[in-house]
Structures are given as C-alpha cells and as structure tokens.
Tab-separated table of C-alpha atoms and ligand atoms in Angstrom:
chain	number	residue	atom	x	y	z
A	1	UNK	CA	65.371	-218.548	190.191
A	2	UNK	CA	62.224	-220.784	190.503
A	3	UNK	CA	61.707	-218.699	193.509
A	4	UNK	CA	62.134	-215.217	192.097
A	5	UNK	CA	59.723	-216.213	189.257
A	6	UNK	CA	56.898	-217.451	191.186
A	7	UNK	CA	57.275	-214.420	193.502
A	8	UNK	CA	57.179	-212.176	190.437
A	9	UNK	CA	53.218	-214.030	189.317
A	10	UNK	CA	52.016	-213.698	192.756
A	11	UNK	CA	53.359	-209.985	192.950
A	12	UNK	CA	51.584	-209.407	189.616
A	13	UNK	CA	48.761	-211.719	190.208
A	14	UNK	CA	47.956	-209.544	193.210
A	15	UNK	CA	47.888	-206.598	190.903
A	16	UNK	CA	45.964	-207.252	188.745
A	17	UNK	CA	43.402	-208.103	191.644
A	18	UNK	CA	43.503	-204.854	192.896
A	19	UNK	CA	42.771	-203.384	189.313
A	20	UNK	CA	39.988	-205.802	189.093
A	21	UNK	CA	38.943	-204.807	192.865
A	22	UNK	CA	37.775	-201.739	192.193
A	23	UNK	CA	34.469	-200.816	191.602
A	24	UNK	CA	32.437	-198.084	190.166
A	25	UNK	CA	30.881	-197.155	193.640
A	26	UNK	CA	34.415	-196.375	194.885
A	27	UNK	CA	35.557	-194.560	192.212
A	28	UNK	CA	32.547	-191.975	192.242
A	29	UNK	CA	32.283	-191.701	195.302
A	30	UNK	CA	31.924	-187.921	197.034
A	31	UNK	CA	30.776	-187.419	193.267
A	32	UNK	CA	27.262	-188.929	193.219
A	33	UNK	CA	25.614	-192.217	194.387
A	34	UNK	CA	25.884	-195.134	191.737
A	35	UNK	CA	22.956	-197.170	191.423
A	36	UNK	CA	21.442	-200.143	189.943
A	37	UNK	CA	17.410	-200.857	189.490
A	38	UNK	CA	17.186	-204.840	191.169
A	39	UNK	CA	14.504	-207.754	190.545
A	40	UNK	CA	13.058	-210.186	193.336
A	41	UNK	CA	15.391	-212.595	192.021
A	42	UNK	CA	18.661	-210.846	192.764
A	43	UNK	CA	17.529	-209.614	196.113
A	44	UNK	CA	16.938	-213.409	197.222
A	45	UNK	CA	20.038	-214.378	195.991
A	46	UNK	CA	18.629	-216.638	193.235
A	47	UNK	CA	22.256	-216.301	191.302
A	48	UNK	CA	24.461	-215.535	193.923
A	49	UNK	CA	26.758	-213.717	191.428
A	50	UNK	CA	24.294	-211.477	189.981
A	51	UNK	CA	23.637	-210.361	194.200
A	52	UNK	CA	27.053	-210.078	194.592
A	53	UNK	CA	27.957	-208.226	191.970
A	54	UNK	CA	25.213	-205.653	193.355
A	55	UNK	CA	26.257	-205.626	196.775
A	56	UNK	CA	29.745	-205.021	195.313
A	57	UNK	CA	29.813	-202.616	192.588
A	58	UNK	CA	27.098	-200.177	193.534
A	59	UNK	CA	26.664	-198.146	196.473
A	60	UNK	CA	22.574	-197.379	195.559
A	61	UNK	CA	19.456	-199.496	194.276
A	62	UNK	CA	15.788	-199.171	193.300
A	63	UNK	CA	13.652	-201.543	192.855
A	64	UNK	CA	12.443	-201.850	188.919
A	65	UNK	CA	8.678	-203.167	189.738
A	66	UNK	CA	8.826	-204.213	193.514
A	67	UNK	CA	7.465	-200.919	194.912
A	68	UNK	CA	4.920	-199.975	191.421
A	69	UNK	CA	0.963	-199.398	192.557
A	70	UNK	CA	0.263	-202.233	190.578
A	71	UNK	CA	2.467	-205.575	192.359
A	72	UNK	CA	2.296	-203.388	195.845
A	73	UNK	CA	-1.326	-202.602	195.941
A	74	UNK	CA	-3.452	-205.264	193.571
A	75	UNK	CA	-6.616	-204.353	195.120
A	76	UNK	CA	-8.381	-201.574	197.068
A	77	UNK	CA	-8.012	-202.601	200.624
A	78	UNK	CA	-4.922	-205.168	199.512
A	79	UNK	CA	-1.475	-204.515	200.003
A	80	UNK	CA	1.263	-206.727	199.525
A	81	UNK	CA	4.592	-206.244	201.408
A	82	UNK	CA	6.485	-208.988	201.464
A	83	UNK	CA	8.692	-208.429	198.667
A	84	UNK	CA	8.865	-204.577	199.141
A	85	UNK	CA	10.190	-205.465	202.782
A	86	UNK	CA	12.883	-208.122	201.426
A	87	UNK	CA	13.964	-205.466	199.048
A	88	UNK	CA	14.216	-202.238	202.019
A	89	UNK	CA	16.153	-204.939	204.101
A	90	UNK	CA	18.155	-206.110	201.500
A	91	UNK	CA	19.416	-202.692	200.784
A	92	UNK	CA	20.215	-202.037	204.410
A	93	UNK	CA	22.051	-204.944	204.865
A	94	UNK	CA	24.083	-204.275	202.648
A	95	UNK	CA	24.518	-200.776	203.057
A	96	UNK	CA	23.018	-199.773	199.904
A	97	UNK	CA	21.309	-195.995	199.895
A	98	UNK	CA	17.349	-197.462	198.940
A	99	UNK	CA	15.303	-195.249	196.682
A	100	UNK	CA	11.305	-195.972	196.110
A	101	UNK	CA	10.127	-195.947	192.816
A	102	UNK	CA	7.115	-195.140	192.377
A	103	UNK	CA	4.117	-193.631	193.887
A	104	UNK	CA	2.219	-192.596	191.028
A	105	UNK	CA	2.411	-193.572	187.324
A	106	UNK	CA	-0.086	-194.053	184.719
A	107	UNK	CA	1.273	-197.712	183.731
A	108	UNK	CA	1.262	-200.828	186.401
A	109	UNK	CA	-1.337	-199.547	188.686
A	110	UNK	CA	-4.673	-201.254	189.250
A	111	UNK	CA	-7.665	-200.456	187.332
A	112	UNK	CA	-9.439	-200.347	190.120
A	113	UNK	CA	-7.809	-197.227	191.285
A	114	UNK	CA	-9.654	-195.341	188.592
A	115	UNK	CA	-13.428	-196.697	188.816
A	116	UNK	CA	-16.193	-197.850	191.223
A	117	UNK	CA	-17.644	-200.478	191.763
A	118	UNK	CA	-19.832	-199.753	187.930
A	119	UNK	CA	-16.634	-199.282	186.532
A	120	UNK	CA	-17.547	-195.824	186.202
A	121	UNK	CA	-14.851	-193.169	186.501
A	122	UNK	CA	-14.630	-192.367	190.146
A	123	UNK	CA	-14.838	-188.837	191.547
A	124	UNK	CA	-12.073	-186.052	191.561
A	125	UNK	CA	-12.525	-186.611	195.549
A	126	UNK	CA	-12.491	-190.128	195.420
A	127	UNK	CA	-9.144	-190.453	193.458
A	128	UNK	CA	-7.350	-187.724	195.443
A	129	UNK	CA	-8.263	-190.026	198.446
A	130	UNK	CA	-7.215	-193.037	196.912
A	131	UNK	CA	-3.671	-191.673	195.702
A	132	UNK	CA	-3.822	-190.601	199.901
A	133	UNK	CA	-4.059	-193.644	201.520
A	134	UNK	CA	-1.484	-195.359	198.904
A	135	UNK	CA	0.911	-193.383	199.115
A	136	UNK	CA	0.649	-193.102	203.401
A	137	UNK	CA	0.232	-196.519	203.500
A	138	UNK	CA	3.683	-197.102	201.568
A	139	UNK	CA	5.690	-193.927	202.321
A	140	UNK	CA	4.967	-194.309	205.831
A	141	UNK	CA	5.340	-198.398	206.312
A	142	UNK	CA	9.426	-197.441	205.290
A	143	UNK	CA	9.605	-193.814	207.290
A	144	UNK	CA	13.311	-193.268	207.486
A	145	UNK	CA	14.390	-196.324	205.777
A	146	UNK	CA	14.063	-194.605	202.282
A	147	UNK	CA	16.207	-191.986	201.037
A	148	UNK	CA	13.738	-190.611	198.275
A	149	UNK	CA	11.020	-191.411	196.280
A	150	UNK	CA	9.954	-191.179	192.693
A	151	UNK	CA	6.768	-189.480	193.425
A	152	UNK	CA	5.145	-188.716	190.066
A	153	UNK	CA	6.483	-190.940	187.185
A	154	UNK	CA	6.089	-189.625	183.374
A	155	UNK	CA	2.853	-187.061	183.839
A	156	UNK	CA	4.518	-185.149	180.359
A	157	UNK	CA	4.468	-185.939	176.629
A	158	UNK	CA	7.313	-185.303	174.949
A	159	UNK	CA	5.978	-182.064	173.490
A	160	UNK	CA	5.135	-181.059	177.300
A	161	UNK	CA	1.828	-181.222	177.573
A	162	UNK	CA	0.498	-182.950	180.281
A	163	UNK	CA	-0.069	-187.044	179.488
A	164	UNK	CA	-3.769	-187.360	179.322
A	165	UNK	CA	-3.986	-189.930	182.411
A	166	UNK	CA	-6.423	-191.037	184.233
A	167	UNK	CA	-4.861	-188.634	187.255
A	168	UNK	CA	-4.838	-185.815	184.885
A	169	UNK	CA	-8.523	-186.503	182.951
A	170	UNK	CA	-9.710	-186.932	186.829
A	171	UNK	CA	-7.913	-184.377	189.047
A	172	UNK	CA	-6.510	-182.406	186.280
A	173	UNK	CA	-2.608	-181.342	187.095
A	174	UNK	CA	-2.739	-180.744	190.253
A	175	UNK	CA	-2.667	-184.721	191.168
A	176	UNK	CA	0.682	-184.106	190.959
A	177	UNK	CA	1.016	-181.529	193.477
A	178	UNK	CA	-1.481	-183.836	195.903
A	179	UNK	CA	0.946	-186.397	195.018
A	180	UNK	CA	4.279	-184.605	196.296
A	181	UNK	CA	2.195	-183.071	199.513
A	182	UNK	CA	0.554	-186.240	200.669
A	183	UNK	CA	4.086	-188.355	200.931
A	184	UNK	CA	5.774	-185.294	202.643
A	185	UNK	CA	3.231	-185.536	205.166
A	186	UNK	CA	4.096	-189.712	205.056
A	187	UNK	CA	7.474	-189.048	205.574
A	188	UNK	CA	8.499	-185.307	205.905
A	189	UNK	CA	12.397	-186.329	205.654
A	190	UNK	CA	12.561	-188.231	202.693
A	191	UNK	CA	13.346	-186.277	199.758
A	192	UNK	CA	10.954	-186.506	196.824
A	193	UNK	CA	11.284	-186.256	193.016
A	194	UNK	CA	9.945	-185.896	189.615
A	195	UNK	CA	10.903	-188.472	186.990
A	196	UNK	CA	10.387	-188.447	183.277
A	197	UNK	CA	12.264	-190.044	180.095
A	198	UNK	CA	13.499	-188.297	177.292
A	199	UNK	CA	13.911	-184.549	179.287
A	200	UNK	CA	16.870	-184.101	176.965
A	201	UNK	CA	13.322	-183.057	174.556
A	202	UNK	CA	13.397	-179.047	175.185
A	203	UNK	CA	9.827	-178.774	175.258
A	204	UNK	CA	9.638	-181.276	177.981
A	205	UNK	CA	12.308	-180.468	179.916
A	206	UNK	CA	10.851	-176.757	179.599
A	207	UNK	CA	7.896	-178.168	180.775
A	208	UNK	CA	9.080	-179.716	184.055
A	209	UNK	CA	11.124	-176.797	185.099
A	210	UNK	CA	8.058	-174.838	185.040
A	211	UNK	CA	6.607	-178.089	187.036
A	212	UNK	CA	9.131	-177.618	189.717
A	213	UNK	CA	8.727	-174.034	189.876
A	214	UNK	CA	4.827	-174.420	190.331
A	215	UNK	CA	5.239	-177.365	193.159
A	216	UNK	CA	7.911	-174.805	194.843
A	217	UNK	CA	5.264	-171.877	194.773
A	218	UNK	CA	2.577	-174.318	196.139
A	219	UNK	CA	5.094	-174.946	199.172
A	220	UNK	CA	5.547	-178.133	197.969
A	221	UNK	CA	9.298	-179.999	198.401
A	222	UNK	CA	10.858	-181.164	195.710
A	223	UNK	CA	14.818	-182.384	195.849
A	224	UNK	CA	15.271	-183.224	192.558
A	225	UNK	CA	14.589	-184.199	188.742
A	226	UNK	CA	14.769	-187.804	187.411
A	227	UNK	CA	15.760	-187.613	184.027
A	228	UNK	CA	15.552	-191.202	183.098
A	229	UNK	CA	18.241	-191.367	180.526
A	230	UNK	CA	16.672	-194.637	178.590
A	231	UNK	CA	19.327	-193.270	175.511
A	232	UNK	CA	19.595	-194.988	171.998
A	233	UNK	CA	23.223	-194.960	169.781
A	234	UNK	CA	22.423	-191.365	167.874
A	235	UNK	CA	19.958	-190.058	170.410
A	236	UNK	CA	19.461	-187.858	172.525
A	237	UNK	CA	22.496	-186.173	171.530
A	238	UNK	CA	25.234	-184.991	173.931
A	239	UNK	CA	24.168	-181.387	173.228
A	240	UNK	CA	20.924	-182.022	174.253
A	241	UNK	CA	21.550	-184.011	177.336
A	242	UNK	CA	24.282	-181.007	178.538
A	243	UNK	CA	21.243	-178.542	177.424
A	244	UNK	CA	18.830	-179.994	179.875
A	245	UNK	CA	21.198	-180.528	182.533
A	246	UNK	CA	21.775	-176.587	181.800
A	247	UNK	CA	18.113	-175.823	181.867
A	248	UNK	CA	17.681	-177.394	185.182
A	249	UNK	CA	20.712	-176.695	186.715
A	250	UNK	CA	19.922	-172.509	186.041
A	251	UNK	CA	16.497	-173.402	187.524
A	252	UNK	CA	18.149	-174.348	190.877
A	253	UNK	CA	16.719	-177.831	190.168
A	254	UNK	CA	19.151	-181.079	191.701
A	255	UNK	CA	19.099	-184.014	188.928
A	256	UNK	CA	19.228	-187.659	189.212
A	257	UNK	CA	19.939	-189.907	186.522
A	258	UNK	CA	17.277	-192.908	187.374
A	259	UNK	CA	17.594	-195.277	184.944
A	260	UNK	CA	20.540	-194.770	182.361
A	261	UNK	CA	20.451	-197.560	179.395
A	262	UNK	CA	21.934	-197.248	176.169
A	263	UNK	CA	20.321	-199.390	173.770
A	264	UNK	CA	22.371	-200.881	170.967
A	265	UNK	CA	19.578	-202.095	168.753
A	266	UNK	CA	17.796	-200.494	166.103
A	267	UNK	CA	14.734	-199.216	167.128
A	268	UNK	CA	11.416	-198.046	165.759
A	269	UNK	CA	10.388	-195.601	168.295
A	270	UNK	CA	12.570	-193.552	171.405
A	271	UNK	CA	10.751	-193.323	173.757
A	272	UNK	CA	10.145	-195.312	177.069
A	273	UNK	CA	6.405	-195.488	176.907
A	274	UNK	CA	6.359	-198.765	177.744
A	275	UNK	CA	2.976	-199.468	176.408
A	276	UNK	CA	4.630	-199.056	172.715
A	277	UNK	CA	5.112	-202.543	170.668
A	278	UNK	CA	6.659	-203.777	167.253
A	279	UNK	CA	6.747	-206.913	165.743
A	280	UNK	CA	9.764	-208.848	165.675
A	281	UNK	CA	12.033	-209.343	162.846
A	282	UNK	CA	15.350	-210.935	162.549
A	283	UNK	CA	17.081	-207.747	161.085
A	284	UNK	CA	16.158	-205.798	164.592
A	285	UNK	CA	17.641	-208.300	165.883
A	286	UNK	CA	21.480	-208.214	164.397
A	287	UNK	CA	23.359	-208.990	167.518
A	288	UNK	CA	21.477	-212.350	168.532
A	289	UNK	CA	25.218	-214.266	168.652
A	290	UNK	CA	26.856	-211.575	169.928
A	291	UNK	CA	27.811	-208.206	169.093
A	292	UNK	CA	30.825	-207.291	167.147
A	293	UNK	CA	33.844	-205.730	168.574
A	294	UNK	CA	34.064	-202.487	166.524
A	295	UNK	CA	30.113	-202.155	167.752
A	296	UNK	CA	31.164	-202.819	171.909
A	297	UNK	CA	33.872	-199.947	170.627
A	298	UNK	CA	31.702	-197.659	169.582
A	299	UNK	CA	28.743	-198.177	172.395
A	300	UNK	CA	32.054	-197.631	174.937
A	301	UNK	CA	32.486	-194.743	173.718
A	302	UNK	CA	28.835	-193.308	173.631
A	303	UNK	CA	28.699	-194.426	176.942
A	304	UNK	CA	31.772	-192.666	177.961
A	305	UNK	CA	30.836	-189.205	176.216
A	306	UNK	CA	27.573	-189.658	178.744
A	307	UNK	CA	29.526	-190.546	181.885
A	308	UNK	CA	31.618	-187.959	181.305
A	309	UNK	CA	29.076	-185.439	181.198
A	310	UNK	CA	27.251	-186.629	184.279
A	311	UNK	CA	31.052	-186.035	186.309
A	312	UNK	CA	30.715	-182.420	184.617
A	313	UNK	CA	27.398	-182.007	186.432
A	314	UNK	CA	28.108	-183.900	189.048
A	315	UNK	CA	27.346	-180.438	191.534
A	316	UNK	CA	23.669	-181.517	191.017
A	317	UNK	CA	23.525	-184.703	189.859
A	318	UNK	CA	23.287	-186.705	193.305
A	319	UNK	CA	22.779	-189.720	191.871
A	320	UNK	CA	23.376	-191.891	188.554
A	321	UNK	CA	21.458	-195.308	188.130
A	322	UNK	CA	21.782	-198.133	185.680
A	323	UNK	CA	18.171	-199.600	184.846
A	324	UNK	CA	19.347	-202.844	185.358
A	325	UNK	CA	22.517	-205.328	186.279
A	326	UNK	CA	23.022	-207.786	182.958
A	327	UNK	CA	22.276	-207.712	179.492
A	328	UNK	CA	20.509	-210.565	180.228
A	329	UNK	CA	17.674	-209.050	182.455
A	330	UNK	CA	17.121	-205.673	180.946
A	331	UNK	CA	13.977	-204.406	179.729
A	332	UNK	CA	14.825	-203.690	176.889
A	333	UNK	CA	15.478	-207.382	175.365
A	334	UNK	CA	11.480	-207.145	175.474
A	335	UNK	CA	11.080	-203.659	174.670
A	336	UNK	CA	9.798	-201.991	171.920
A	337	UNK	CA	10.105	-205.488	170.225
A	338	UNK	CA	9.525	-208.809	172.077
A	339	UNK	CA	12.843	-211.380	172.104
A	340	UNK	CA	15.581	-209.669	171.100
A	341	UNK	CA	19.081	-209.121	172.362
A	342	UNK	CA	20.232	-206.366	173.743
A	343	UNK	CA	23.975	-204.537	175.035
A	344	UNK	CA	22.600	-201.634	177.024
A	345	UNK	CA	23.945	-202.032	180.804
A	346	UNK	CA	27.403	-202.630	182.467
A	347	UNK	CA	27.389	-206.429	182.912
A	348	UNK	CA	27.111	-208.915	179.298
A	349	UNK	CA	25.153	-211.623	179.142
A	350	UNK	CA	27.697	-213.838	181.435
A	351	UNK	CA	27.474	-211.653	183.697
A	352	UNK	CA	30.758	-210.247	183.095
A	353	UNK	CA	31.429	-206.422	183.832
A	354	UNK	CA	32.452	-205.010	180.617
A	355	UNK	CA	35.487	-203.019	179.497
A	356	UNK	CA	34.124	-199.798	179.806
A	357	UNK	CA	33.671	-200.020	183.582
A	358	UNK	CA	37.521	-199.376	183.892
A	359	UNK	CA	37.309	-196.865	181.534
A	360	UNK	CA	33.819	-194.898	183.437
A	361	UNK	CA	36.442	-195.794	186.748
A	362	UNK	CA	39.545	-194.235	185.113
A	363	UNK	CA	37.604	-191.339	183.891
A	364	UNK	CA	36.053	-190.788	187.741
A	365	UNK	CA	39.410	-191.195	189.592
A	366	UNK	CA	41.181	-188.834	186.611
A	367	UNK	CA	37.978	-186.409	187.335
A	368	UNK	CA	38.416	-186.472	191.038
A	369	UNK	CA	42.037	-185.689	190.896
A	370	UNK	CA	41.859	-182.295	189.004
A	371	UNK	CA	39.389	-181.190	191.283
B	401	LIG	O1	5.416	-210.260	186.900
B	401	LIG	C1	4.842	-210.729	185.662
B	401	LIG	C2	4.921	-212.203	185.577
B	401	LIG	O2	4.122	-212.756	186.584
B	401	LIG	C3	4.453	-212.639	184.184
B	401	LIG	O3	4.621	-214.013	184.055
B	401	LIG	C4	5.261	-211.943	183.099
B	401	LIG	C5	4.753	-212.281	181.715
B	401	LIG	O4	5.127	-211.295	180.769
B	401	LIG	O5	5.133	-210.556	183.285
B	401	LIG	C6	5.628	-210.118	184.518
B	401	LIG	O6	5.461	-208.745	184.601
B	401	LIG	C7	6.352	-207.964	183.808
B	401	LIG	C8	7.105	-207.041	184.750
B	401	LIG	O7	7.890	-206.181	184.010
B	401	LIG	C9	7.994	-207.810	185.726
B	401	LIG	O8	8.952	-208.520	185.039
B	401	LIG	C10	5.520	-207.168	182.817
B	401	LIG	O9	4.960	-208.023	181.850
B	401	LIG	C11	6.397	-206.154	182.126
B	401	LIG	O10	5.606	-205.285	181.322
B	401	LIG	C12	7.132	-205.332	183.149
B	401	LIG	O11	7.960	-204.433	182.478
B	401	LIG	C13	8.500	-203.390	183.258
B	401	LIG	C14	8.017	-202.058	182.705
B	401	LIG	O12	8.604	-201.002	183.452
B	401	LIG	C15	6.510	-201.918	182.779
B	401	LIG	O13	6.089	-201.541	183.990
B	401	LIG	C16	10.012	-203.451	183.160
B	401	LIG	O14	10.491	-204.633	183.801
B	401	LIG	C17	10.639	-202.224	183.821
B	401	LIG	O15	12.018	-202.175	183.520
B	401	LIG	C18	10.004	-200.953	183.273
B	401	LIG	O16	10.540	-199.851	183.968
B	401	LIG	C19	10.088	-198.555	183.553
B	401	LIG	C20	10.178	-197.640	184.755
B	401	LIG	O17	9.462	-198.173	185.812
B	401	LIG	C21	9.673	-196.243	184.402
B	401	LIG	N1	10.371	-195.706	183.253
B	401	LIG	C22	10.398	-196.547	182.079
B	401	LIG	C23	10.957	-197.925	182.444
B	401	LIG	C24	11.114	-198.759	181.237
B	401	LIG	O18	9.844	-199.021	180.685
C-alpha cells in the first residue's frame, strides 16, 4: 500500500513537472519568436536564476541599452565593445535568435554626435557621415551574427509628424532613409526595421506606413515594423491595436512586437518618451506591498486579450518581445515617476513566472491545434 502511494506522488510529482516544464518559447513556436530585452547583469550571470530563466523560457533577446549610440559609442573615435560582444555571444550560446537595438534614436546618443568641436550644430554632411561610420562600425563588427536591427527608433510624434530631432532639424527626413541604406550596405543580410511606441495612434501608424512605402520606393529594405507595445490597463485599446496591425498588414508591412509591457500603475502620461517625468506620490504608488488578487486577475486578462491578438496576426508578426524579465528590473518602476512598483512583465518580483504564462501557453498550444 505504502508502495502504491508513494508511486502514485512520484507519478504525479512528475506531472506536474512537465506542466511546469513548458515554456512560452515552445509553445509559440512555428508562430513567432518570443523574446525578452536583457541587462549586463543577466547576461553575466549575476543571478543565475534570472539567466536561466532567459536561456529557458525564451527563444529571442535584445539587449535594452547594451547596443544604444550612447554606452556603445561615448565619444567620436571611441567605441566600446566589450559588453555588446558578451551580449552577441551570450545569445549564441545559448541559441537565442539576437536582435540589435538600436542604430539611431534621438535619446542615449552622445552629444557629440550633433556638434563640433564649438558646439555648433555640425553640417548636414557631417552628420550623414557620422550616422555612416556608426552604424558600419557596429552593423558590420556582428555581420551574420545578428538577425535584425532596430534601425531608426521613434523619428514620429504621436500625431505623425516627424519628431523634431537633431537627425531631422539636421538632415531633415531623409536621415532615416541614410539610416536603413548605410547598415544594408554593413550587413546586406540582416533584416532591418522601423520601431516606434504607441502605433496603435492612427495618425502615427498612418504615418509609418507611408514611411515604409517611401523607404520601399527609395530601394531601400525594410522587413518589418516595431510596434513597441509599452500598453497601460485602458489603453491602447484592443480595437486599436487589431486596427494597426490591419493598417500594416494591408500595406504588405511584417510587424514585430519589440517591447510589450503592460503597466499596472496609474499613470500621468502614455507614452514612452522616456525623457517625460512626474513627481512621486504615494497614491501612484498603490501596489508598493503587493498587488491585489482581483488586480493580477484583471491585468491576466488584459494581457491575454493582447496575446491573443498577436496569435491572430501571427502571419506577420515574426516576433513578440517582453521589455524586460522581472518586475523587479523593468523600466517602468522608474518611469514616468521615479520609485515605484510596478506588475508589467511575465516574472514578479521573486522572480516567479506568473499565472498567466500557462494561460498565454494554453492559449498558443489551443491556437496551434485549430490551425
Ligand atoms: O548606466 C547608468 C548607471 O551608470 C547610472 O548609475 C544610473 C543612474 O540612474 O543610470 C544608468 O543608466 C540608465 C540606463 O537605463 C541603464 O540602466 C539611465 O539612467 C536610464 O535612463 C536608462 O533607461 C532606459 C531608457 O530606455 C532610456 O534610454 C531603460 O532602461 C530602457 O528600458 C528604455 O528603453 C526604451 C527603448 O530603448 C526604446 N523605447 C522606449 C523604451 C522605454 O523607454
């Protein structure tokens, strides 16, 4: 009898394992890479469980500042590789599809880029050479290591107009186009993309369609869209997200989602301009101790209703990636208020994966098999 029963917890021990074995890159795959944005900490292993659980779980990565202008190229005639190269390795060796992100942005890049040696505004010739040799010297030093790259990060306002950069007040719009045609010639296999938050906005999303179609006239390539997907409890709405997904998908455009989050906090402002700052207050802070189960409920299911959609689209969305791997290390704990606590990612605070993995894995497997 003693027998039988400790055969029966070892039968159902071994179960549950299995249940608790598998992992969101499994479950989608053939649907679309799974990623997760990583820090220099995880990729040297500093908390062995937080590398593990990215080595495990995912079957994609980008680095969240490694590979920026800004910690990549300080100064004019000053690179620095070493982390970039742990990162590129780190994704190989564990067999983890390694996207760059990103070549040009407005925000963590050098001021130097921008101005000579008056701190004048350089030339429109100047720049364009500048934004050459960066993004040669980076595309290039990881030629066929790197499966795409973020080429132009956030050039739109959310009314879609162009962002009044120092790219655009210099070169006007066609830095972007420079931008796309200088890392093709870096690295004429890696596939290159536009990424933007909030494209769920129709006049932005409007606006980078007519983007794409102006890069593909130019003979530019372009593989694909990054809509960022840095989403808040009420918004964007589904509607809206399926309505740009529609927009581009009509277009012919692929999509990645590059850096899904959905914040639980209240928040005075949704965008991701990450220049944008509030003071803090306990009351936008309400989930300090912890956050209450009818609130996990209801973030579950917002986060469902998304994943859901993404499996929909999943005929052009190639890829889906978490902006980071715990609550603990997001962003958005600093972000648009310094100090709080935030619930917006897949792994809590203890690092513990949260219920609605199984229920994004259940949804993918049920998904797959209707197919
Ligand atoms: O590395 C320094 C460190 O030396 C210093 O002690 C510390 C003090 O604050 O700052 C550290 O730099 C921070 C950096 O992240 C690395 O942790 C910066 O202050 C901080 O502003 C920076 O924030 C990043 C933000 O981009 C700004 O570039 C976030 O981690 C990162 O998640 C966020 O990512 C962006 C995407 O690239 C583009 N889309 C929007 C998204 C969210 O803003």
């Amino acid at each position: 009898m003693k027998t039988i029963f400790a055969l029966s917890v070892l039968i159902l021990m071994a179960s549950l394992d299995t249940i608790g074995q598998k992992t969101l890159r499994e479950a989608t795959k053939g649907e679309f890479l799974f990623g997760v944005a990583v820090n220099m900490k995880q990729v040297n292993g500093v908390n062995p469980i937080e590398t593990e659980l990215i080595t495990k779980e995912f079957s994609a990565i980008v680095p969240e500042n490694i590979m920026k202008p800004q910690p990549i190229h300080p100064e004019e005639n000053k690179y620095k590789w070493d982390d970039a190269d742990k990162f590129v390795a780190f994704g190989e060796k564990n067999n983890l599809t390694v996207t760059g992100h990103c070549l040009i942005w407005h925000s963590q890049i050098g001021k130097w880029f921008f101005v000579d040696e008056n701190g004048k505004d350089v030339s429109p010739e100047i720049l364009k050479e500048r934004m050459r040799q960066h993004i040669n010297a980076v595309v290039s030093r990881y030629k066929g290591r790197i499966k795409g790259w973020d080429v132009v990060n956030e050039a739109f306002e959310d009314n879609g107009t162009y962002r009044k950069s120092k790219f655009y007040q210099i070169l006007g719009k066609d830095f972007i186009k420079y931008a796309f045609q200088f890392a093709h010639e870096a690295d004429p296999n890696a596939e290159l993309y536009y990424n933007d938050y909030n494209v769920e906005t129709p006049a932005k999303c409007d606006a980078i369609v007519q983007l794409v179609k102006e890069l593909k006239a130019d003979g530019c390539r372009i593989d694909a869209v990054g809509s960022q997907a840095h989403m808040h409890m009420n918004s964007p709405t589904l509607d809206a997200t399926e309505t740009s997904f529609k927009k581009l998908k009509t277009a012919g455009i692929h999509i990645l989602i590059t850096e899904w989050d959905i914040s639980i906090l209240p928040s005075p402002y949704d965008g991701a301009n990450v220049s944008a700052n509030f003071d803090y207050s306990r009351e936008m802070d309400p989930y300090r101790e912890g956050v209450p189960e009818a609130v996990q409920q209801q973030w579950n299911k917002r986060m469902l209703d998304m994943f859901g959609l993404f499996l929909k689209y999943s005929d052009v969305i190639d890829r889906v990636t978490v902006w980071g791997l715990t609550d603990n290390g997001t962003w958005l704990n600093n972000f648009p208020i310094r100090g709080r606590k935030d619930y917006p990612v897949l792994f809590d605070r203890n690092n513990q994966r949260k219920s609605v993995v199984d229920g994004m894995i259940k949804m993918a497997e049920n998904y797959k098999s209707k197919k």
